[in-house]
Tab-separated table of C-alpha atoms and ligand atoms in Angstrom:
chain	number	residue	atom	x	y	z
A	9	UNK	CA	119.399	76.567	77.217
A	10	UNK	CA	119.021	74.213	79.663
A	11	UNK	CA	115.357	72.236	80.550
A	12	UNK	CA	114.152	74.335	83.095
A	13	UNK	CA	114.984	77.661	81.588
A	14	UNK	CA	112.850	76.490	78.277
A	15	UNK	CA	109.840	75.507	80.908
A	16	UNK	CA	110.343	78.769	82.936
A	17	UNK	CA	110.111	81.114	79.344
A	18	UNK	CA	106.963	78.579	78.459
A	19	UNK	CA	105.715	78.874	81.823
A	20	UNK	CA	106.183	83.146	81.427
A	21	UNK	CA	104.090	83.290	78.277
A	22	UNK	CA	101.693	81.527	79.420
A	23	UNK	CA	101.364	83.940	82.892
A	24	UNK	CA	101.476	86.653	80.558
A	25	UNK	CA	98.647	85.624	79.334
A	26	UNK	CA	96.841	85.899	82.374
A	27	UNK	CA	98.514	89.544	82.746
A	28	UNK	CA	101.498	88.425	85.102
A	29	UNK	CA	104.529	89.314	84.577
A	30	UNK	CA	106.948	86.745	85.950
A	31	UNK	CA	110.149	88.443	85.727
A	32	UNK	CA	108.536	90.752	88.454
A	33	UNK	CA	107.767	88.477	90.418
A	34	UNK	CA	110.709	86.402	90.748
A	35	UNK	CA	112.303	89.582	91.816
A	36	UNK	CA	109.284	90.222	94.647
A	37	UNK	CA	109.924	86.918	95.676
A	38	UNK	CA	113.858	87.296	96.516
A	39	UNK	CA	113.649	90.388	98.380
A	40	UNK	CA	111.501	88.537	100.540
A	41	UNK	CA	114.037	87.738	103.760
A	42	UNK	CA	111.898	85.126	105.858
A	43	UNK	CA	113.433	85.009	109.238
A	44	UNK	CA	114.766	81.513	110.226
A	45	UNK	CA	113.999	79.933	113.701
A	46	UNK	CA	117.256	79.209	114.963
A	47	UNK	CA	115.268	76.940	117.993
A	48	UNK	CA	114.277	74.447	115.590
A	49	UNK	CA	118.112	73.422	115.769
A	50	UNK	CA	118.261	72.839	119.564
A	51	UNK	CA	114.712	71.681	120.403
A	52	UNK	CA	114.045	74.972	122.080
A	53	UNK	CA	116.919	74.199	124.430
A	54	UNK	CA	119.157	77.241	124.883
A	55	UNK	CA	122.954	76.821	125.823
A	56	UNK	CA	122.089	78.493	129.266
A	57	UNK	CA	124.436	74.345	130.027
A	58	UNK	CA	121.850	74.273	133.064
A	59	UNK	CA	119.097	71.329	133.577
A	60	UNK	CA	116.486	74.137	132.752
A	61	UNK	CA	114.009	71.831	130.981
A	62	UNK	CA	111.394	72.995	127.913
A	63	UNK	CA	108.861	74.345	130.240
A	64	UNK	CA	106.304	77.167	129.228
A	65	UNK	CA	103.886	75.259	127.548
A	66	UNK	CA	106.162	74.090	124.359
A	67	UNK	CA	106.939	70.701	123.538
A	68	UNK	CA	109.346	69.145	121.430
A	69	UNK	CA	109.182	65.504	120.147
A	70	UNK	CA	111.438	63.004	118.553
A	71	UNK	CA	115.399	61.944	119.266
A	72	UNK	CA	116.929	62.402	115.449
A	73	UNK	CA	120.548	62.203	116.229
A	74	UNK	CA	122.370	65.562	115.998
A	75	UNK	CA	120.611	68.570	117.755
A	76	UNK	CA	122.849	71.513	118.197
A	77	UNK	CA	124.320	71.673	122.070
A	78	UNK	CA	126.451	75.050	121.596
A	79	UNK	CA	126.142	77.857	119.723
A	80	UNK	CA	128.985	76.997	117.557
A	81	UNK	CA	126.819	74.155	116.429
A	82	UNK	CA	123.785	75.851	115.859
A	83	UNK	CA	125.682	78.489	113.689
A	84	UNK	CA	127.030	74.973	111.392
A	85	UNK	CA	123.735	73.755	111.091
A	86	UNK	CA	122.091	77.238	109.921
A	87	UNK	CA	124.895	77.716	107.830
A	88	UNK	CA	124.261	74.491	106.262
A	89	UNK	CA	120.531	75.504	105.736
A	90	UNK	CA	120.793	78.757	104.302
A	91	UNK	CA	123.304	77.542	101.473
A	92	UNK	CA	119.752	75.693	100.264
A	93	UNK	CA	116.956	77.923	100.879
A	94	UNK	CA	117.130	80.418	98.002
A	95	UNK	CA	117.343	84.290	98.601
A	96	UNK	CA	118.908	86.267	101.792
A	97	UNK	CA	117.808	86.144	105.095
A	98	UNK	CA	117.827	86.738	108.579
A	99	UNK	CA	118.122	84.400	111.582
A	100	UNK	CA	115.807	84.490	114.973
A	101	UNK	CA	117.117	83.693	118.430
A	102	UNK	CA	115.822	82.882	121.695
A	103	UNK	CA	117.088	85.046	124.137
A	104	UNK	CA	118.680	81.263	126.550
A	105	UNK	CA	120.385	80.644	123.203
A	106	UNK	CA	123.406	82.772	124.428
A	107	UNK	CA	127.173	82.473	123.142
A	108	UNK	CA	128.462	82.308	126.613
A	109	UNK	CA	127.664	82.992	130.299
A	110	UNK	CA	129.060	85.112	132.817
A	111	UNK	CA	129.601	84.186	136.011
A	112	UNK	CA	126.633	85.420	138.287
A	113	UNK	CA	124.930	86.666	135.787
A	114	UNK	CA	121.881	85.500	134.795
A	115	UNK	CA	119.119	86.231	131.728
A	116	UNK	CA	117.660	89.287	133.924
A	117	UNK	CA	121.266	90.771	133.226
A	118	UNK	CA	122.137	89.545	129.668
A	119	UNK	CA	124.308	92.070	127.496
A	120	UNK	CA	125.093	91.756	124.036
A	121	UNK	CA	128.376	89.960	125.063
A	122	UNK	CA	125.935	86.671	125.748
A	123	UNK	CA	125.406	86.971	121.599
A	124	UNK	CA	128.975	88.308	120.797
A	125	UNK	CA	129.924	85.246	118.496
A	126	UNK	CA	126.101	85.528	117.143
A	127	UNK	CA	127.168	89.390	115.958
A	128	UNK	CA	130.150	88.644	114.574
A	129	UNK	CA	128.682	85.838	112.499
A	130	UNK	CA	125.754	87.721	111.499
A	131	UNK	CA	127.932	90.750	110.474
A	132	UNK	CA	130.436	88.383	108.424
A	133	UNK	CA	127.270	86.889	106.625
A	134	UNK	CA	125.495	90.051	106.236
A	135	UNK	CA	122.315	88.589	107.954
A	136	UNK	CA	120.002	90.549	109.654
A	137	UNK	CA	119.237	88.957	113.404
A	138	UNK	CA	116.031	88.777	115.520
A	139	UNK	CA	115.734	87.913	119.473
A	140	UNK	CA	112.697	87.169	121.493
A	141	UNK	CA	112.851	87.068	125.236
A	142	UNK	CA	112.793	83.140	126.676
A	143	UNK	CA	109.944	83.860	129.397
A	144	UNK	CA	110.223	79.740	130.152
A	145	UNK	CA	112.546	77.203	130.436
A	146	UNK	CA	113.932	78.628	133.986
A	147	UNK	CA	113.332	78.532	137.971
A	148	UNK	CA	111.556	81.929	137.634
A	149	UNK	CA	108.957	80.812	135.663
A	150	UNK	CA	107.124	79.839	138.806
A	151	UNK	CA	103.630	78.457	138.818
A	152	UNK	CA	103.705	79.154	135.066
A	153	UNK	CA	103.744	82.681	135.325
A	154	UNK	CA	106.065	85.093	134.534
A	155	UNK	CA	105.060	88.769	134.025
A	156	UNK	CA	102.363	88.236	135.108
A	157	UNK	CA	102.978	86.744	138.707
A	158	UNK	CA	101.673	88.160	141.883
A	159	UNK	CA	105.230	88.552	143.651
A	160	UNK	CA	106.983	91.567	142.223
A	161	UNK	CA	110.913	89.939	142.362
A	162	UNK	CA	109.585	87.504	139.847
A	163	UNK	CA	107.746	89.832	137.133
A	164	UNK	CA	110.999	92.244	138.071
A	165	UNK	CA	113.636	89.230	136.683
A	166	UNK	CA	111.509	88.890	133.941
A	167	UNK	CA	111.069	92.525	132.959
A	168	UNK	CA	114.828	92.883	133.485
A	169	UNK	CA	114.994	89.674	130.987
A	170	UNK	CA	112.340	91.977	128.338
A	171	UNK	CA	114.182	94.781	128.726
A	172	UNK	CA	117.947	93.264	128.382
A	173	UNK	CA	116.931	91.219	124.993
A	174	UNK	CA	114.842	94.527	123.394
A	175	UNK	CA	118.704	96.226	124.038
A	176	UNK	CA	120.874	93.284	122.619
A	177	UNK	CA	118.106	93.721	119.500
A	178	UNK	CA	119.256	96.971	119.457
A	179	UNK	CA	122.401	95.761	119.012
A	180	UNK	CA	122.284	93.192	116.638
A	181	UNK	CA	120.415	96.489	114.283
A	182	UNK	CA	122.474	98.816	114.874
A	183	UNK	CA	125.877	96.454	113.755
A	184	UNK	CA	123.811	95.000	111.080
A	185	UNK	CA	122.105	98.064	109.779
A	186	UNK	CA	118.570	96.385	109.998
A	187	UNK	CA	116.307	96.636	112.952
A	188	UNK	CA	115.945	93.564	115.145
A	189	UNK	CA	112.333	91.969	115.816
A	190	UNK	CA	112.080	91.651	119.486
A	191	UNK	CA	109.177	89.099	120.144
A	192	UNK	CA	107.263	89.384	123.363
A	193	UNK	CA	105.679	85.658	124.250
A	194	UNK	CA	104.899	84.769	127.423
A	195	UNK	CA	103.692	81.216	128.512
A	196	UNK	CA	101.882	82.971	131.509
A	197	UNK	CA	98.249	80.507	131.667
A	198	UNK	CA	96.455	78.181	133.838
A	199	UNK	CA	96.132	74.332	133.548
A	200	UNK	CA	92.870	74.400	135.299
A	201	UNK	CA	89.758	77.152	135.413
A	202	UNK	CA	91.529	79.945	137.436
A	203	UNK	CA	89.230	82.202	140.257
A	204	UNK	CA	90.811	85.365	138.899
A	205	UNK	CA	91.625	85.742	134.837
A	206	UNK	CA	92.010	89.958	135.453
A	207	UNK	CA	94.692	90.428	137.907
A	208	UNK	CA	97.369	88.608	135.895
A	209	UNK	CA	95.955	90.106	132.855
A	210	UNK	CA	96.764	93.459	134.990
A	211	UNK	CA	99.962	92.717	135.688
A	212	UNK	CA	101.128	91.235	132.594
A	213	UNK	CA	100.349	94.727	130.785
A	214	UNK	CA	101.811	96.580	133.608
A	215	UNK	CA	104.970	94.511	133.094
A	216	UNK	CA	104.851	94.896	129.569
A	217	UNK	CA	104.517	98.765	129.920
A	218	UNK	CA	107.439	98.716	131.497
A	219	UNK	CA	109.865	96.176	129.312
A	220	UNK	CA	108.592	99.000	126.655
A	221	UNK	CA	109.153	102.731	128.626
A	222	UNK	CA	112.528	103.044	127.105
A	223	UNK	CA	112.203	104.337	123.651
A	224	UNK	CA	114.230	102.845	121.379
A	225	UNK	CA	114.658	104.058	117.460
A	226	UNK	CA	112.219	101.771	115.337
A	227	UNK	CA	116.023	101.570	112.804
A	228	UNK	CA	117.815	99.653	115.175
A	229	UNK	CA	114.524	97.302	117.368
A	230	UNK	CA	111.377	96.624	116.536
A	231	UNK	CA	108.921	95.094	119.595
A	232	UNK	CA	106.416	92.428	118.503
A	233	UNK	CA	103.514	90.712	121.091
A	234	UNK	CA	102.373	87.643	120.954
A	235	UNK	CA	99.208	85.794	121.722
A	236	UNK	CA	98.243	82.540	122.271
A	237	UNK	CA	95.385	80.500	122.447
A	238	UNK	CA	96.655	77.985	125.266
A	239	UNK	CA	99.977	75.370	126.133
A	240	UNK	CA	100.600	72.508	127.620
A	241	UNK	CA	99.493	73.155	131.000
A	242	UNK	CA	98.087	76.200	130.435
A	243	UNK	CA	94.883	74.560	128.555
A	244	UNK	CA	91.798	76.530	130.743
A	245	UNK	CA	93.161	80.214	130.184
A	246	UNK	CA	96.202	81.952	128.469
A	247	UNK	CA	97.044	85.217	129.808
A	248	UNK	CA	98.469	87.041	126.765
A	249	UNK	CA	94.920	85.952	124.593
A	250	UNK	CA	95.025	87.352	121.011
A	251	UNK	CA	92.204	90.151	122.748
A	252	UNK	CA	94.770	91.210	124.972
A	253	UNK	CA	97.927	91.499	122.770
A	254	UNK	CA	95.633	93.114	119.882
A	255	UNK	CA	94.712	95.863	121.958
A	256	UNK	CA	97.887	96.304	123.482
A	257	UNK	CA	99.759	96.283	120.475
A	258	UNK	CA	97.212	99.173	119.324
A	259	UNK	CA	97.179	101.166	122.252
A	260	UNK	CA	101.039	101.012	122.199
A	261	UNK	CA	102.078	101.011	118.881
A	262	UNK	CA	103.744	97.506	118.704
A	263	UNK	CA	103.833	94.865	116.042
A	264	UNK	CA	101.271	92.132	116.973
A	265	UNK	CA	102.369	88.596	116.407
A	266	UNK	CA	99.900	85.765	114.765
A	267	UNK	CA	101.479	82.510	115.509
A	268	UNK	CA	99.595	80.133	112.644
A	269	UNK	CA	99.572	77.555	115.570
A	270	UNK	CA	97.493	79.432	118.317
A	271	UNK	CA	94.476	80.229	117.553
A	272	UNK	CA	91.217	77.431	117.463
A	273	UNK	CA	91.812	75.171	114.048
A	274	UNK	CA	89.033	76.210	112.393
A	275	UNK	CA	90.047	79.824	112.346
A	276	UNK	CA	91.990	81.237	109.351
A	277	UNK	CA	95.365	83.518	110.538
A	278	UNK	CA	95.109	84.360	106.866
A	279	UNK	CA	91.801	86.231	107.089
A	280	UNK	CA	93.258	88.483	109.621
A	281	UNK	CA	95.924	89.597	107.530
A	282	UNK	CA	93.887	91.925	105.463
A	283	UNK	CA	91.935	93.341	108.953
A	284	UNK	CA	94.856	94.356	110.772
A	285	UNK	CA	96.766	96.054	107.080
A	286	UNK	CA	94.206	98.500	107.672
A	287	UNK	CA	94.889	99.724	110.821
A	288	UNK	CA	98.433	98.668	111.796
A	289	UNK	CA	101.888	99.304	109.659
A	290	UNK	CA	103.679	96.178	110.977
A	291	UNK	CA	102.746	92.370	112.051
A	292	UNK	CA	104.807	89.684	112.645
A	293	UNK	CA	103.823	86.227	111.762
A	294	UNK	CA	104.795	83.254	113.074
A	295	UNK	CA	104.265	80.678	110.589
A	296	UNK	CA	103.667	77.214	111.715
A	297	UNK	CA	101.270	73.786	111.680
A	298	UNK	CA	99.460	72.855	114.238
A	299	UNK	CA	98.409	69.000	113.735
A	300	UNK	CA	94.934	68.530	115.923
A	301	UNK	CA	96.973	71.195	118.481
A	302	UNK	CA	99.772	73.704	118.710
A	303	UNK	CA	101.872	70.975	117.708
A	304	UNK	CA	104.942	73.315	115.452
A	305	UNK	CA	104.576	70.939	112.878
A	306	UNK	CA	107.117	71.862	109.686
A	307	UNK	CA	104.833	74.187	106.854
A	308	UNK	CA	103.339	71.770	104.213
A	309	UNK	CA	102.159	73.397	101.209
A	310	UNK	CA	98.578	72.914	102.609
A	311	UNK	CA	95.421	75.022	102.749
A	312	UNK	CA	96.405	76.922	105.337
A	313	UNK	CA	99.810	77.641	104.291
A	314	UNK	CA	98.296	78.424	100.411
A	315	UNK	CA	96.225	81.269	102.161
A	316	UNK	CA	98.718	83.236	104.319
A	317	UNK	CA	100.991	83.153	101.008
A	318	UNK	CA	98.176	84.990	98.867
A	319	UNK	CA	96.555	86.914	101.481
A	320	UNK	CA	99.991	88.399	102.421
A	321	UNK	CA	101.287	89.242	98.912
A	322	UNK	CA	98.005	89.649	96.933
A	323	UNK	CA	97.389	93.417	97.843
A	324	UNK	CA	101.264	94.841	98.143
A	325	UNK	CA	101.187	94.708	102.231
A	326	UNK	CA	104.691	92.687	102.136
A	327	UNK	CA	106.482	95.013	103.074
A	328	UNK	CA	104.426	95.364	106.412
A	329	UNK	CA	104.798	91.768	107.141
A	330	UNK	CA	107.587	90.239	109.265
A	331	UNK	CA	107.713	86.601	108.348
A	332	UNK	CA	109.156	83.888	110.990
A	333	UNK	CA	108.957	80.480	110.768
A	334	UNK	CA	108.202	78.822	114.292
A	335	UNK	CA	108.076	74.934	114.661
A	336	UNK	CA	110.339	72.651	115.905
A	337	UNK	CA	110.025	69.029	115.041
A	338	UNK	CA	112.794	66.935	116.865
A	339	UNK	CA	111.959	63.548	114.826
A	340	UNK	CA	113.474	64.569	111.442
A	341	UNK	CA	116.771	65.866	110.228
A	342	UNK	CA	116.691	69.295	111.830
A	343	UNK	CA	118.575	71.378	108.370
A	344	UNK	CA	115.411	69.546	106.317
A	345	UNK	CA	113.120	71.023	108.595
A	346	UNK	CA	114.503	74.156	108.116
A	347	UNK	CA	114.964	73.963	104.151
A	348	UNK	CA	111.530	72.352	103.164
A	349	UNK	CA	109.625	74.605	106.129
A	350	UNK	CA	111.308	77.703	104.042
A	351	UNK	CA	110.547	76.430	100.482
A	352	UNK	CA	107.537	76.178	101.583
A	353	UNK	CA	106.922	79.301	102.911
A	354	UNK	CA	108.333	80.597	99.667
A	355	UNK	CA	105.822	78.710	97.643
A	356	UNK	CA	102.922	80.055	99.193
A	357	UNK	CA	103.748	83.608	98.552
A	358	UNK	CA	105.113	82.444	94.947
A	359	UNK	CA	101.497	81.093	94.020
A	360	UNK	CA	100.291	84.094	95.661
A	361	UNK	CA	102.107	86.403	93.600
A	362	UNK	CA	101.336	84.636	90.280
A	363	UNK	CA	97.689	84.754	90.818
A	364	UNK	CA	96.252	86.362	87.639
A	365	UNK	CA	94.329	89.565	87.892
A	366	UNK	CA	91.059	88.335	86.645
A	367	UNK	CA	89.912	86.535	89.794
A	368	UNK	CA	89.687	90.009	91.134
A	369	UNK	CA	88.285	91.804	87.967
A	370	UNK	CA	85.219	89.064	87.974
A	371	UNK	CA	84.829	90.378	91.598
A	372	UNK	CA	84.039	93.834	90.929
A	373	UNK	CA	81.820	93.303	88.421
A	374	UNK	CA	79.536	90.713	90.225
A	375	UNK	CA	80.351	87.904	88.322
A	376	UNK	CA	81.176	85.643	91.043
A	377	UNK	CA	80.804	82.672	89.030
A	378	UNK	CA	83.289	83.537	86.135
A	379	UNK	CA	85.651	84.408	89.581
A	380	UNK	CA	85.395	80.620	91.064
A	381	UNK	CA	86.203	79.300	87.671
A	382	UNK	CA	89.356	81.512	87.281
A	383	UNK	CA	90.292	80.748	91.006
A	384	UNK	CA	90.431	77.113	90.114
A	385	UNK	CA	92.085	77.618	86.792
A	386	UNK	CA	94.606	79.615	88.241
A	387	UNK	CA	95.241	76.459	90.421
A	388	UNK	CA	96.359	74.756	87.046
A	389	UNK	CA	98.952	77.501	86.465
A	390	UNK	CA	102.449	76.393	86.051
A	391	UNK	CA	104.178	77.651	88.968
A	392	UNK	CA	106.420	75.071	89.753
A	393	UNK	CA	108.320	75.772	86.674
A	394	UNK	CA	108.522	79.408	88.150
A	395	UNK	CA	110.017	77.930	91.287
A	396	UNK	CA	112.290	76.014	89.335
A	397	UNK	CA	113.931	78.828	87.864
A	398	UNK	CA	113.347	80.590	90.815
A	399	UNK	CA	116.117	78.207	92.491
A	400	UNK	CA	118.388	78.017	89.405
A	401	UNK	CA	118.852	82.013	89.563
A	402	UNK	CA	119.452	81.664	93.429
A	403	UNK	CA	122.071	78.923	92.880
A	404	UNK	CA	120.808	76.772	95.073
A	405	UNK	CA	119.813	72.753	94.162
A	406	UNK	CA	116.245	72.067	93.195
A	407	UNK	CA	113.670	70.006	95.393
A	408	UNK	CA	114.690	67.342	94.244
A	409	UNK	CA	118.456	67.419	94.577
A	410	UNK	CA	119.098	69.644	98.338
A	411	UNK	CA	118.674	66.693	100.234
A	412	UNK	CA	121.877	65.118	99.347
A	413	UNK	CA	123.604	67.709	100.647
A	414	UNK	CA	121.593	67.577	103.907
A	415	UNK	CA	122.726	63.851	103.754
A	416	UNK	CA	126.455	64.298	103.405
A	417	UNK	CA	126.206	66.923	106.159
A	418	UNK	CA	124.267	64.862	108.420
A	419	UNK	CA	126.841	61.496	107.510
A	420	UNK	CA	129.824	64.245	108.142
A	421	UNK	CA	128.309	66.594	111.162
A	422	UNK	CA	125.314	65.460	112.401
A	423	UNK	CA	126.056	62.227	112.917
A	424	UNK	CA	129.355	62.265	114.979
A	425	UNK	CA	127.690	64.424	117.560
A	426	UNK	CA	127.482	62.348	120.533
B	646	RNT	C1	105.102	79.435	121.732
B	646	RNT	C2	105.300	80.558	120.742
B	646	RNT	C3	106.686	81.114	120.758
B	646	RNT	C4	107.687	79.962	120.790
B	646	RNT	C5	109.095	80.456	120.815
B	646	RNT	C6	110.016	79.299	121.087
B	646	RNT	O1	103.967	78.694	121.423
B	646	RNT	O2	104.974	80.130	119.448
B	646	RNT	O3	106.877	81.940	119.646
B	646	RNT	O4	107.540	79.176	119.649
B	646	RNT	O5	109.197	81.413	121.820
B	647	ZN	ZN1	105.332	81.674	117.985
């Protein structure tokens, strides 16, 4: 028996101890399918080959050699990444990050031929795929609105762009036999204190109302909102604010969307978790870290990140949780992002799922001092030797090894992309 099987059976006993069973939990853990950002491997660019640059209120910074520019690319590179992040799971897309173009048409007209090489490698890896509109990034996002713009031709591309990517979701679920998330963020804001905050806010839900009148069966699409606090450019007032997509998503039955990054830094995303699992069946979480801003920093195994773990796993509501990383950091090797942003991720609900059942106990009888002292011994648990084994049954390297893979790749791939 090797070293980190001994820990992981010393580690088990001692969890048992504390009335966890780690077995289970190992097993929680894998079916957990986090769905990877595929725009963290092209800066957010899209393969639309125009001069479209990252408008909408995102920024991307840092040169590391060896972004993605095609599809083909981008499919290498995640490839590469999910060899090293342990368990199965699914991919996310921007709806600009198309296979191909056809002549004349543009994203207002995008089929599921734009994604056909996307299908075929999703059905060959047995992935599950997600696709969120791109409401930036193009001509039509004009005075940074989109949906929400006073002249009806614009918020009429744009719905037409809604509409097209909730059908190629469709798509991707019904090939793939698991329902696509279909993310609704739109940059619409103002840079400076606007005269009228309702009218957009009008017309965004109006436009909305329509990307969503065709019904389409929860098995093959699911629609997700998303709110935001502000962007780059949009700093005095954000059109789709987290009041506005909470009460749409309630009064239409839609997944709201938490990005970790947009909402003031002192707030806790976490907190919300257990506030919407009583009213809503489904949320989508965009897990990222904002550094002083909405700055889509890769997931540290912080506070923050600590929090959403437990708080999502701690009273059985995973299965109502869509989990997305969103962040794209241009100034590091683009597959690390990806592999220590997931680890990460995983960590969080790990911890969260070994937390020992006394913390709670203490709670209900009052005895909120005996509950701070278990919360902080539970912080001396032995979880990494949990993870460890966690990766050995996965077959994928530890920590400490992965990124000499990600080297050879980047010496072999990354690095001869000119
Ligand atoms: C923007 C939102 C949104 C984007 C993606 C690229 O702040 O987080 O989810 O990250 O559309
Ligand atoms: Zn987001």
């Amino acid at each position: 028996m090797g070293a980190i099987e001994k820990s992981y059976l010393a580690a088990k006993e001692q969890y048992a101890s504390a009335g966890v069973d780690t077995d289970s939990v190992l097993e929680r853990l894998r079916k957990v399918s986090l769905c990877i950002h595929a725009w963290q491997g092209d800066d957010v660019v899209g393969f639309e080959n125009t001069d479209h640059p990252l408008t909408g209120g995102c920024q991307v910074t840092g040169n590391y050699p060896g972004r993605a520019r095609t599809a083909d690319e981008l499919r290498k590179d995640l490839d590469a990444a999910l060899r090293l992040i342990p368990g199965k799971h699914r991919v996310g897309l921007q709806g600009h990050q198309v296979d191909r173009m056809f002549p004349g048409v543009d994203r207002d007209a995008y089929t599921i031929e734009n994604f056909s090489s996307w299908l075929d490698w999703a059905k060959s890896r047995r992935i599950g795929m997600d696709i969120a509109p791109a409401f930036y990034s193009h001509p039509k996002l004009d005075h940074g609105l989109s949906l929400s713009h006073p002249d009806r031709a614009v918020r009429k591309f744009w719905i037409d762009h809604g509409i097209a990517c909730r059908k190629i979701g469709a798509a991707f679920g019904k090939a793939l036999g698991t329902p696509a998330v279909c993310n609704f963020w739109a940059p619409d804001g103002f840079k400076d204190i606007p005269g009228d905050r309702f009218s957009p806010r009008l017309r965004l839900m109006k436009s909305l109302e329509e990307c969503f009148a065709e019904k389409i069966s929860p098995k093959l699409e699911r629609d997700a909102v998303e709110s935001k606090l502000f962007g780059i450019g949009t700093e005095s007032c954000t059109v789709g604010s987290h009041e506005f997509y909470m009460l749409f998503a309630a009064k239409h039955n839609k997944m709201l969307c938490l990005d970790t990054g947009h909402f003031h830094p002192t707030e806790s995303v976490a907190d919300k978790l257990s506030a919407i699992f009583c009213m809503m069946d489904e949320l989508l979480l965009h897990v990222s870290r904002g550094v002083r801003w909405d700055s889509d920093h890769v997931l540290v195994l912080n506070d923050e990140l600590l929090a959403i773990g437990r708080e999502a796993s701690v009273y059985g509501c995973l299965d109502k949780i869509h989990i997305s990383l969103d962040y794209f950091d241009a100034s590091i090797n683009r597959i690390a992002a990806w592999v220590i942003g997931s680890r990460n991720m995983q960590k969080a609900l790990l911890i969260g799922m070994l937390e020992p059942q006394d913390i709670r106990e203490y709670e209900k009888k009052w005895n909120f001092t005996a509950r701070l002292a278990a919360e902080e011994s539970a912080k001396t648990l032995p979880w990494g030797d949990v993870w460890r084994c966690f990766c050995l049954k996965n077959d994928v390297p530890q920590d400490t090894d992965f990124m000499r893979e990600i080297n050879a790749y980047e010496k072999k791939v990354l690095a001869v992309r000119k």
